[in-house]
Amino acid sequence: MSAPAPAPFRFPTGWCATDLGSYRPCEFTYEVYPLESLPSLDAHGLDGGFGWLGGPGATDGPRPGHGEHLAAVEADLAPLGLRLPADFRTFYSSGSLCRAFDEVSVTACWSDLSGPLQSPAEDGARLVRFLRDQQDCVIWYLYLRPSGETFVVCSHLDLELAGQELDEAQAAEFRAAAADSLVRCASTFEEFAYRFVVENELWMHLNTTNPDISLVPHLQEYLDHYAAAAS
């Protein structure tokens, strides 16, 4: 009788982000907020089409280099029985959608796609880096499990570079530290994208916009959650 498969690694959870003014203070550039403290997104119809961002245009091709990169990532994942989720492919196959993070980030985060990276926490799982802070305070990865489950994690480590040129003992120590550094921050890529874009747009409004200018409804609804929690 074969041994039972090991239980999936249980990642700590949290949302790594900056402040929302007095509605959600932040002591440093980033803080990890409990997921249960965030506004629910159940009513926003996140169906993988990114309609809240206008969706991909009918003639909207990939950003130069992205199409080839995605194809190469898919080719590397296929022999492992893994594939990129549809929402991730939709976002990075669209020249307009894939600019959203870079355009709104108030902490100068920038898109930086990697190839498949071996998970330090689970055999057979892979990560794909897609976004990083300008000073690498936090880096975000798509996490892919052999079961087909995908979600977003963040870490302060660049898993593509930080473990190179180490001897066997050092590599084992790094893998353990890397596994401990991963925080699960969103159940789907589109959920991550929605929160990231909305929160950065809110920060801009709260810090640089005339407070008398009304927020669009979905931003106001997000902010109302924090206003209600503080009352």
PDB file of C-alpha atoms in Angstrom:
ATOM      1  CA  MET A   1       0.000   0.000   0.000  1.00  0.00           C
ATOM      2  CA  SER A   2       1.412   3.373  -1.002  1.00  0.00           C
ATOM      3  CA  ALA A   3       1.957   6.038   1.623  1.00  0.00           C
ATOM      4  CA  PRO A   4      -0.745   8.698   1.821  1.00  0.00           C
ATOM      5  CA  ALA A   5       0.026  11.989   0.130  1.00  0.00           C
ATOM      6  CA  PRO A   6       1.295  14.637   2.539  1.00  0.00           C
ATOM      7  CA  ALA A   7      -1.225  17.238   3.640  1.00  0.00           C
ATOM      8  CA  PRO A   8      -0.960  20.575   1.811  1.00  0.00           C
ATOM      9  CA  PHE A   9       1.265  23.117   3.489  1.00  0.00           C
ATOM     10  CA  ARG A  10      -0.795  25.559   5.553  1.00  0.00           C
ATOM     11  CA  PHE A  11       0.367  29.064   4.783  1.00  0.00           C
ATOM     12  CA  PRO A  12      -0.213  31.938   7.179  1.00  0.00           C
ATOM     13  CA  THR A  13      -2.631  34.422   5.670  1.00  0.00           C
ATOM     14  CA  GLY A  14      -2.704  38.205   5.459  1.00  0.00           C
ATOM     15  CA  TRP A  15      -2.984  41.184   3.131  1.00  0.00           C
ATOM     16  CA  CYS A  16       0.305  43.039   2.672  1.00  0.00           C
ATOM     17  CA  ALA A  17      -0.384  46.647   1.732  1.00  0.00           C
ATOM     18  CA  THR A  18       0.109  50.264   2.707  1.00  0.00           C
ATOM     19  CA  ASP A  19      -2.239  52.577   4.578  1.00  0.00           C
ATOM     20  CA  LEU A  20      -5.644  53.911   3.611  1.00  0.00           C
ATOM     21  CA  GLY A  21      -5.191  57.178   5.437  1.00  0.00           C
ATOM     22  CA  SER A  22      -6.803  57.325   8.855  1.00  0.00           C
ATOM     23  CA  TYR A  23      -9.203  54.561   7.818  1.00  0.00           C
ATOM     24  CA  ARG A  24      -6.426  51.952   7.956  1.00  0.00           C
ATOM     25  CA  PRO A  25      -3.125  53.217   9.404  1.00  0.00           C
ATOM     26  CA  CYS A  26       0.233  51.689   8.549  1.00  0.00           C
ATOM     27  CA  GLU A  27       3.331  52.214  10.697  1.00  0.00           C
ATOM     28  CA  PHE A  28       5.829  51.516   7.919  1.00  0.00           C
ATOM     29  CA  THR A  29       5.628  51.292   4.120  1.00  0.00           C
ATOM     30  CA  TYR A  30       3.715  48.015   4.343  1.00  0.00           C
ATOM     31  CA  GLU A  31       1.819  46.125   6.965  1.00  0.00           C
ATOM     32  CA  VAL A  32       0.184  42.689   6.923  1.00  0.00           C
ATOM     33  CA  TYR A  33      -3.523  43.044   7.720  1.00  0.00           C
ATOM     34  CA  PRO A  34      -5.740  40.060   8.695  1.00  0.00           C
ATOM     35  CA  LEU A  35      -7.761  38.828   5.730  1.00  0.00           C
ATOM     36  CA  GLU A  36     -10.896  38.819   7.854  1.00  0.00           C
ATOM     37  CA  SER A  37     -10.517  42.578   8.343  1.00  0.00           C
ATOM     38  CA  LEU A  38     -10.825  43.277   4.596  1.00  0.00           C
ATOM     39  CA  PRO A  39     -14.041  44.179   2.767  1.00  0.00           C
ATOM     40  CA  SER A  40     -15.844  41.227   1.188  1.00  0.00           C
ATOM     41  CA  LEU A  41     -15.662  41.000  -2.594  1.00  0.00           C
ATOM     42  CA  ASP A  42     -18.536  38.527  -2.987  1.00  0.00           C
ATOM     43  CA  ALA A  43     -20.817  41.034  -4.711  1.00  0.00           C
ATOM     44  CA  HIS A  44     -18.317  42.256  -7.284  1.00  0.00           C
ATOM     45  CA  GLY A  45     -18.661  39.532  -9.899  1.00  0.00           C
ATOM     46  CA  LEU A  46     -15.001  38.638 -10.183  1.00  0.00           C
ATOM     47  CA  ASP A  47     -15.402  36.109 -12.983  1.00  0.00           C
ATOM     48  CA  GLY A  48     -11.928  36.248 -14.498  1.00  0.00           C
ATOM     49  CA  GLY A  49     -12.910  38.762 -17.181  1.00  0.00           C
ATOM     50  CA  PHE A  50     -11.729  41.916 -15.377  1.00  0.00           C
ATOM     51  CA  GLY A  51     -14.880  43.791 -16.335  1.00  0.00           C
ATOM     52  CA  TRP A  52     -14.261  46.207 -13.467  1.00  0.00           C
ATOM     53  CA  LEU A  53     -11.086  47.260 -15.344  1.00  0.00           C
ATOM     54  CA  GLY A  54     -12.868  47.475 -18.667  1.00  0.00           C
ATOM     55  CA  GLY A  55     -11.808  43.974 -19.696  1.00  0.00           C
ATOM     56  CA  PRO A  56      -9.408  43.223 -22.535  1.00  0.00           C
ATOM     57  CA  GLY A  57     -10.207  45.153 -25.719  1.00  0.00           C
ATOM     58  CA  ALA A  58     -11.276  43.350 -28.883  1.00  0.00           C
ATOM     59  CA  THR A  59      -7.999  44.317 -30.582  1.00  0.00           C
ATOM     60  CA  ASP A  60      -5.923  44.386 -27.415  1.00  0.00           C
ATOM     61  CA  GLY A  61      -2.765  42.351 -27.923  1.00  0.00           C
ATOM     62  CA  PRO A  62      -0.190  41.410 -25.291  1.00  0.00           C
ATOM     63  CA  ARG A  63       2.448  43.791 -24.051  1.00  0.00           C
ATOM     64  CA  PRO A  64       5.664  43.254 -26.048  1.00  0.00           C
ATOM     65  CA  GLY A  65       7.389  40.162 -24.711  1.00  0.00           C
ATOM     66  CA  HIS A  66       4.501  38.980 -22.550  1.00  0.00           C
ATOM     67  CA  GLY A  67       2.987  36.657 -25.141  1.00  0.00           C
ATOM     68  CA  GLU A  68       6.240  34.794 -25.661  1.00  0.00           C
ATOM     69  CA  HIS A  69       6.953  34.732 -21.932  1.00  0.00           C
ATOM     70  CA  LEU A  70       3.536  33.294 -21.053  1.00  0.00           C
ATOM     71  CA  ALA A  71       3.904  30.644 -23.746  1.00  0.00           C
ATOM     72  CA  ALA A  72       7.318  29.671 -22.362  1.00  0.00           C
ATOM     73  CA  VAL A  73       5.943  29.473 -18.804  1.00  0.00           C
ATOM     74  CA  GLU A  74       3.037  27.292 -19.956  1.00  0.00           C
ATOM     75  CA  ALA A  75       5.462  25.008 -21.811  1.00  0.00           C
ATOM     76  CA  ASP A  76       7.594  24.612 -18.673  1.00  0.00           C
ATOM     77  CA  LEU A  77       4.559  23.920 -16.505  1.00  0.00           C
ATOM     78  CA  ALA A  78       2.850  21.394 -18.791  1.00  0.00           C
ATOM     79  CA  PRO A  79       5.198  18.426 -18.096  1.00  0.00           C
ATOM     80  CA  LEU A  80       4.529  18.989 -14.376  1.00  0.00           C
ATOM     81  CA  GLY A  81       0.766  18.784 -14.859  1.00  0.00           C
ATOM     82  CA  LEU A  82       0.426  22.469 -13.982  1.00  0.00           C
ATOM     83  CA  ARG A  83      -0.999  25.423 -15.888  1.00  0.00           C
ATOM     84  CA  LEU A  84      -1.579  29.116 -15.369  1.00  0.00           C
ATOM     85  CA  PRO A  85      -5.123  29.998 -14.286  1.00  0.00           C
ATOM     86  CA  ALA A  86      -7.353  31.691 -16.867  1.00  0.00           C
ATOM     87  CA  ASP A  87      -7.545  35.008 -14.992  1.00  0.00           C
ATOM     88  CA  PHE A  88      -3.731  35.301 -14.903  1.00  0.00           C
ATOM     89  CA  ARG A  89      -3.490  34.526 -18.624  1.00  0.00           C
ATOM     90  CA  THR A  90      -6.241  37.032 -19.443  1.00  0.00           C
ATOM     91  CA  PHE A  91      -4.552  39.797 -17.459  1.00  0.00           C
ATOM     92  CA  TYR A  92      -1.046  39.321 -18.830  1.00  0.00           C
ATOM     93  CA  SER A  93      -2.235  38.628 -22.387  1.00  0.00           C
ATOM     94  CA  SER A  94      -3.811  42.088 -22.495  1.00  0.00           C
ATOM     95  CA  GLY A  95      -1.572  45.059 -23.202  1.00  0.00           C
ATOM     96  CA  SER A  96      -3.981  47.363 -21.383  1.00  0.00           C
ATOM     97  CA  LEU A  97      -4.881  45.226 -18.356  1.00  0.00           C
ATOM     98  CA  CYS A  98      -1.312  44.211 -17.548  1.00  0.00           C
ATOM     99  CA  ARG A  99      -0.280  47.839 -17.037  1.00  0.00           C
ATOM    100  CA  ALA A 100      -2.777  48.352 -14.217  1.00  0.00           C
ATOM    101  CA  PHE A 101      -0.449  47.550 -11.306  1.00  0.00           C
ATOM    102  CA  ASP A 102       2.394  49.728 -12.565  1.00  0.00           C
ATOM    103  CA  GLU A 103       0.074  52.644 -13.313  1.00  0.00           C
ATOM    104  CA  VAL A 104      -1.683  52.792  -9.930  1.00  0.00           C
ATOM    105  CA  SER A 105       0.997  51.694  -7.453  1.00  0.00           C
ATOM    106  CA  VAL A 106       1.743  54.428  -4.917  1.00  0.00           C
ATOM    107  CA  THR A 107       4.783  52.521  -3.604  1.00  0.00           C
ATOM    108  CA  ALA A 108       6.357  52.181  -7.077  1.00  0.00           C
ATOM    109  CA  CYS A 109       5.678  48.457  -7.482  1.00  0.00           C
ATOM    110  CA  TRP A 110       6.457  47.093 -10.925  1.00  0.00           C
ATOM    111  CA  SER A 111       5.500  44.024 -12.917  1.00  0.00           C
ATOM    112  CA  ASP A 112       8.252  41.424 -13.259  1.00  0.00           C
ATOM    113  CA  LEU A 113       7.251  38.002 -14.585  1.00  0.00           C
ATOM    114  CA  SER A 114       9.481  35.036 -13.779  1.00  0.00           C
ATOM    115  CA  GLY A 115       9.495  31.509 -15.050  1.00  0.00           C
ATOM    116  CA  PRO A 116       8.192  28.657 -12.853  1.00  0.00           C
ATOM    117  CA  LEU A 117      10.057  28.572  -9.532  1.00  0.00           C
ATOM    118  CA  GLN A 118      10.168  25.506  -7.316  1.00  0.00           C
ATOM    119  CA  SER A 119       8.155  25.888  -4.134  1.00  0.00           C
ATOM    120  CA  PRO A 120      10.281  25.776  -0.992  1.00  0.00           C
ATOM    121  CA  ALA A 121       7.262  24.476   0.912  1.00  0.00           C
ATOM    122  CA  GLU A 122       5.767  21.666  -1.200  1.00  0.00           C
ATOM    123  CA  ASP A 123       7.107  19.130  -3.684  1.00  0.00           C
ATOM    124  CA  GLY A 124       5.544  19.519  -7.107  1.00  0.00           C
ATOM    125  CA  ALA A 125       4.238  23.042  -6.554  1.00  0.00           C
ATOM    126  CA  ARG A 126       5.565  26.034  -8.443  1.00  0.00           C
ATOM    127  CA  LEU A 127       5.478  29.820  -8.127  1.00  0.00           C
ATOM    128  CA  VAL A 128       5.512  32.530 -10.791  1.00  0.00           C
ATOM    129  CA  ARG A 129       6.656  35.966  -9.644  1.00  0.00           C
ATOM    130  CA  PHE A 130       4.560  38.761 -11.156  1.00  0.00           C
ATOM    131  CA  LEU A 131       4.974  41.931  -9.054  1.00  0.00           C
ATOM    132  CA  ARG A 132       7.598  43.449  -6.796  1.00  0.00           C
ATOM    133  CA  ASP A 133       8.095  46.542  -4.680  1.00  0.00           C
ATOM    134  CA  GLN A 134      10.752  48.939  -5.975  1.00  0.00           C
ATOM    135  CA  GLN A 135      13.053  48.046  -3.052  1.00  0.00           C
ATOM    136  CA  ASP A 136      11.927  44.397  -2.840  1.00  0.00           C
ATOM    137  CA  CYS A 137      10.277  44.991   0.515  1.00  0.00           C
ATOM    138  CA  VAL A 138       7.581  42.614  -0.724  1.00  0.00           C
ATOM    139  CA  ILE A 139       7.304  40.410  -3.807  1.00  0.00           C
ATOM    140  CA  TRP A 140       4.109  38.736  -5.017  1.00  0.00           C
ATOM    141  CA  TYR A 141       3.864  35.292  -6.619  1.00  0.00           C
ATOM    142  CA  LEU A 142       1.196  33.159  -8.208  1.00  0.00           C
ATOM    143  CA  TYR A 143       1.243  29.788  -6.417  1.00  0.00           C
ATOM    144  CA  LEU A 144       0.299  26.624  -8.335  1.00  0.00           C
ATOM    145  CA  ARG A 145      -0.396  23.268  -6.708  1.00  0.00           C
ATOM    146  CA  PRO A 146      -0.537  19.899  -8.503  1.00  0.00           C
ATOM    147  CA  SER A 147      -4.161  19.631  -7.322  1.00  0.00           C
ATOM    148  CA  GLY A 148      -5.039  22.523  -9.645  1.00  0.00           C
ATOM    149  CA  GLU A 149      -5.466  25.007  -6.804  1.00  0.00           C
ATOM    150  CA  THR A 150      -3.926  28.420  -7.461  1.00  0.00           C
ATOM    151  CA  PHE A 151      -3.664  31.472  -5.223  1.00  0.00           C
ATOM    152  CA  VAL A 152      -1.429  34.465  -4.544  1.00  0.00           C
ATOM    153  CA  VAL A 153       1.327  34.582  -1.940  1.00  0.00           C
ATOM    154  CA  CYS A 154       3.812  37.261  -0.981  1.00  0.00           C
ATOM    155  CA  SER A 155       7.285  37.206   0.532  1.00  0.00           C
ATOM    156  CA  HIS A 156      10.174  39.536   1.242  1.00  0.00           C
ATOM    157  CA  LEU A 157      12.457  37.155  -0.675  1.00  0.00           C
ATOM    158  CA  ASP A 158      13.153  36.876  -4.384  1.00  0.00           C
ATOM    159  CA  LEU A 159      12.889  33.113  -4.719  1.00  0.00           C
ATOM    160  CA  GLU A 160      14.488  33.191  -8.153  1.00  0.00           C
ATOM    161  CA  LEU A 161      17.766  34.730  -7.005  1.00  0.00           C
ATOM    162  CA  ALA A 162      18.173  34.444  -3.260  1.00  0.00           C
ATOM    163  CA  GLY A 163      18.880  30.715  -3.112  1.00  0.00           C
ATOM    164  CA  GLN A 164      21.571  30.543  -5.783  1.00  0.00           C
ATOM    165  CA  GLU A 165      25.215  29.581  -5.232  1.00  0.00           C
ATOM    166  CA  LEU A 166      24.639  27.984  -1.836  1.00  0.00           C
ATOM    167  CA  ASP A 167      26.095  24.732  -0.575  1.00  0.00           C
ATOM    168  CA  GLU A 168      23.748  21.909   0.434  1.00  0.00           C
ATOM    169  CA  ALA A 169      23.408  22.965   4.069  1.00  0.00           C
ATOM    170  CA  GLN A 170      22.916  26.614   3.186  1.00  0.00           C
ATOM    171  CA  ALA A 171      20.345  25.716   0.517  1.00  0.00           C
ATOM    172  CA  ALA A 172      18.332  23.661   3.017  1.00  0.00           C
ATOM    173  CA  GLU A 173      18.423  26.543   5.485  1.00  0.00           C
ATOM    174  CA  PHE A 174      17.309  28.965   2.780  1.00  0.00           C
ATOM    175  CA  ARG A 175      14.419  26.716   1.689  1.00  0.00           C
ATOM    176  CA  ALA A 176      13.147  26.582   5.260  1.00  0.00           C
ATOM    177  CA  ALA A 177      13.364  30.362   5.618  1.00  0.00           C
ATOM    178  CA  ALA A 178      11.723  30.863   2.225  1.00  0.00           C
ATOM    179  CA  ALA A 179       8.834  28.565   3.116  1.00  0.00           C
ATOM    180  CA  ASP A 180       8.321  30.448   6.373  1.00  0.00           C
ATOM    181  CA  SER A 181       8.317  33.775   4.513  1.00  0.00           C
ATOM    182  CA  LEU A 182       5.329  32.976   2.297  1.00  0.00           C
ATOM    183  CA  VAL A 183       1.981  34.542   3.218  1.00  0.00           C
ATOM    184  CA  ARG A 184      -1.215  33.616   1.390  1.00  0.00           C
ATOM    185  CA  CYS A 185      -2.911  36.895   0.505  1.00  0.00           C
ATOM    186  CA  ALA A 186      -5.609  36.157  -2.079  1.00  0.00           C
ATOM    187  CA  SER A 187      -7.584  33.088  -3.174  1.00  0.00           C
ATOM    188  CA  THR A 188      -7.472  34.055  -6.861  1.00  0.00           C
ATOM    189  CA  PHE A 189      -5.308  36.289  -9.001  1.00  0.00           C
ATOM    190  CA  GLU A 190      -8.254  38.536  -9.922  1.00  0.00           C
ATOM    191  CA  GLU A 191      -9.110  38.985  -6.241  1.00  0.00           C
ATOM    192  CA  PHE A 192      -5.550  40.177  -5.643  1.00  0.00           C
ATOM    193  CA  ALA A 193      -5.722  42.477  -8.666  1.00  0.00           C
ATOM    194  CA  TYR A 194      -9.016  44.026  -7.558  1.00  0.00           C
ATOM    195  CA  ARG A 195      -7.813  44.814  -4.043  1.00  0.00           C
ATOM    196  CA  PHE A 196      -4.442  46.098  -5.247  1.00  0.00           C
ATOM    197  CA  VAL A 197      -5.937  48.469  -7.817  1.00  0.00           C
ATOM    198  CA  VAL A 198      -8.804  49.678  -5.616  1.00  0.00           C
ATOM    199  CA  GLU A 199      -6.605  50.305  -2.584  1.00  0.00           C
ATOM    200  CA  ASN A 200      -3.997  52.235  -4.563  1.00  0.00           C
ATOM    201  CA  GLU A 201      -6.715  54.346  -6.193  1.00  0.00           C
ATOM    202  CA  LEU A 202      -8.177  55.026  -2.740  1.00  0.00           C
ATOM    203  CA  TRP A 203      -4.772  56.039  -1.389  1.00  0.00           C
ATOM    204  CA  MET A 204      -4.391  58.544  -4.209  1.00  0.00           C
ATOM    205  CA  HIS A 205      -7.822  59.985  -3.490  1.00  0.00           C
ATOM    206  CA  LEU A 206      -7.232  60.226   0.250  1.00  0.00           C
ATOM    207  CA  ASN A 207      -3.788  61.776  -0.050  1.00  0.00           C
ATOM    208  CA  THR A 208      -3.803  63.897  -3.187  1.00  0.00           C
ATOM    209  CA  THR A 209      -7.405  64.557  -4.226  1.00  0.00           C
ATOM    210  CA  ASN A 210      -9.743  67.289  -3.080  1.00  0.00           C
ATOM    211  CA  PRO A 211     -11.761  65.493  -0.356  1.00  0.00           C
ATOM    212  CA  ASP A 212     -14.919  67.182  -1.654  1.00  0.00           C
ATOM    213  CA  ILE A 213     -14.676  65.173  -4.899  1.00  0.00           C
ATOM    214  CA  SER A 214     -16.949  62.145  -4.660  1.00  0.00           C
ATOM    215  CA  LEU A 215     -15.567  58.656  -4.980  1.00  0.00           C
ATOM    216  CA  VAL A 216     -16.917  56.313  -7.623  1.00  0.00           C
ATOM    217  CA  PRO A 217     -19.328  53.776  -6.043  1.00  0.00           C
ATOM    218  CA  HIS A 218     -17.024  50.745  -5.830  1.00  0.00           C
ATOM    219  CA  LEU A 219     -14.276  52.789  -4.155  1.00  0.00           C
ATOM    220  CA  GLN A 220     -16.742  54.365  -1.744  1.00  0.00           C
ATOM    221  CA  GLU A 221     -18.126  50.948  -0.843  1.00  0.00           C
ATOM    222  CA  TYR A 222     -14.617  49.664  -0.085  1.00  0.00           C
ATOM    223  CA  LEU A 223     -13.868  52.663   2.112  1.00  0.00           C
ATOM    224  CA  ASP A 224     -17.254  52.462   3.861  1.00  0.00           C
ATOM    225  CA  HIS A 225     -16.227  49.082   5.221  1.00  0.00           C
ATOM    226  CA  TYR A 226     -13.400  50.687   7.177  1.00  0.00           C
ATOM    227  CA  ALA A 227     -15.504  53.633   8.239  1.00  0.00           C
ATOM    228  CA  ALA A 228     -18.100  51.257   9.672  1.00  0.00           C
ATOM    229  CA  ALA A 229     -15.443  49.187  11.452  1.00  0.00           C
ATOM    230  CA  ALA A 230     -14.071  52.330  13.124  1.00  0.00           C
ATOM    231  CA  SER A 231     -17.461  53.568  14.323  1.00  0.00           C
TER     232      SER A 231
END
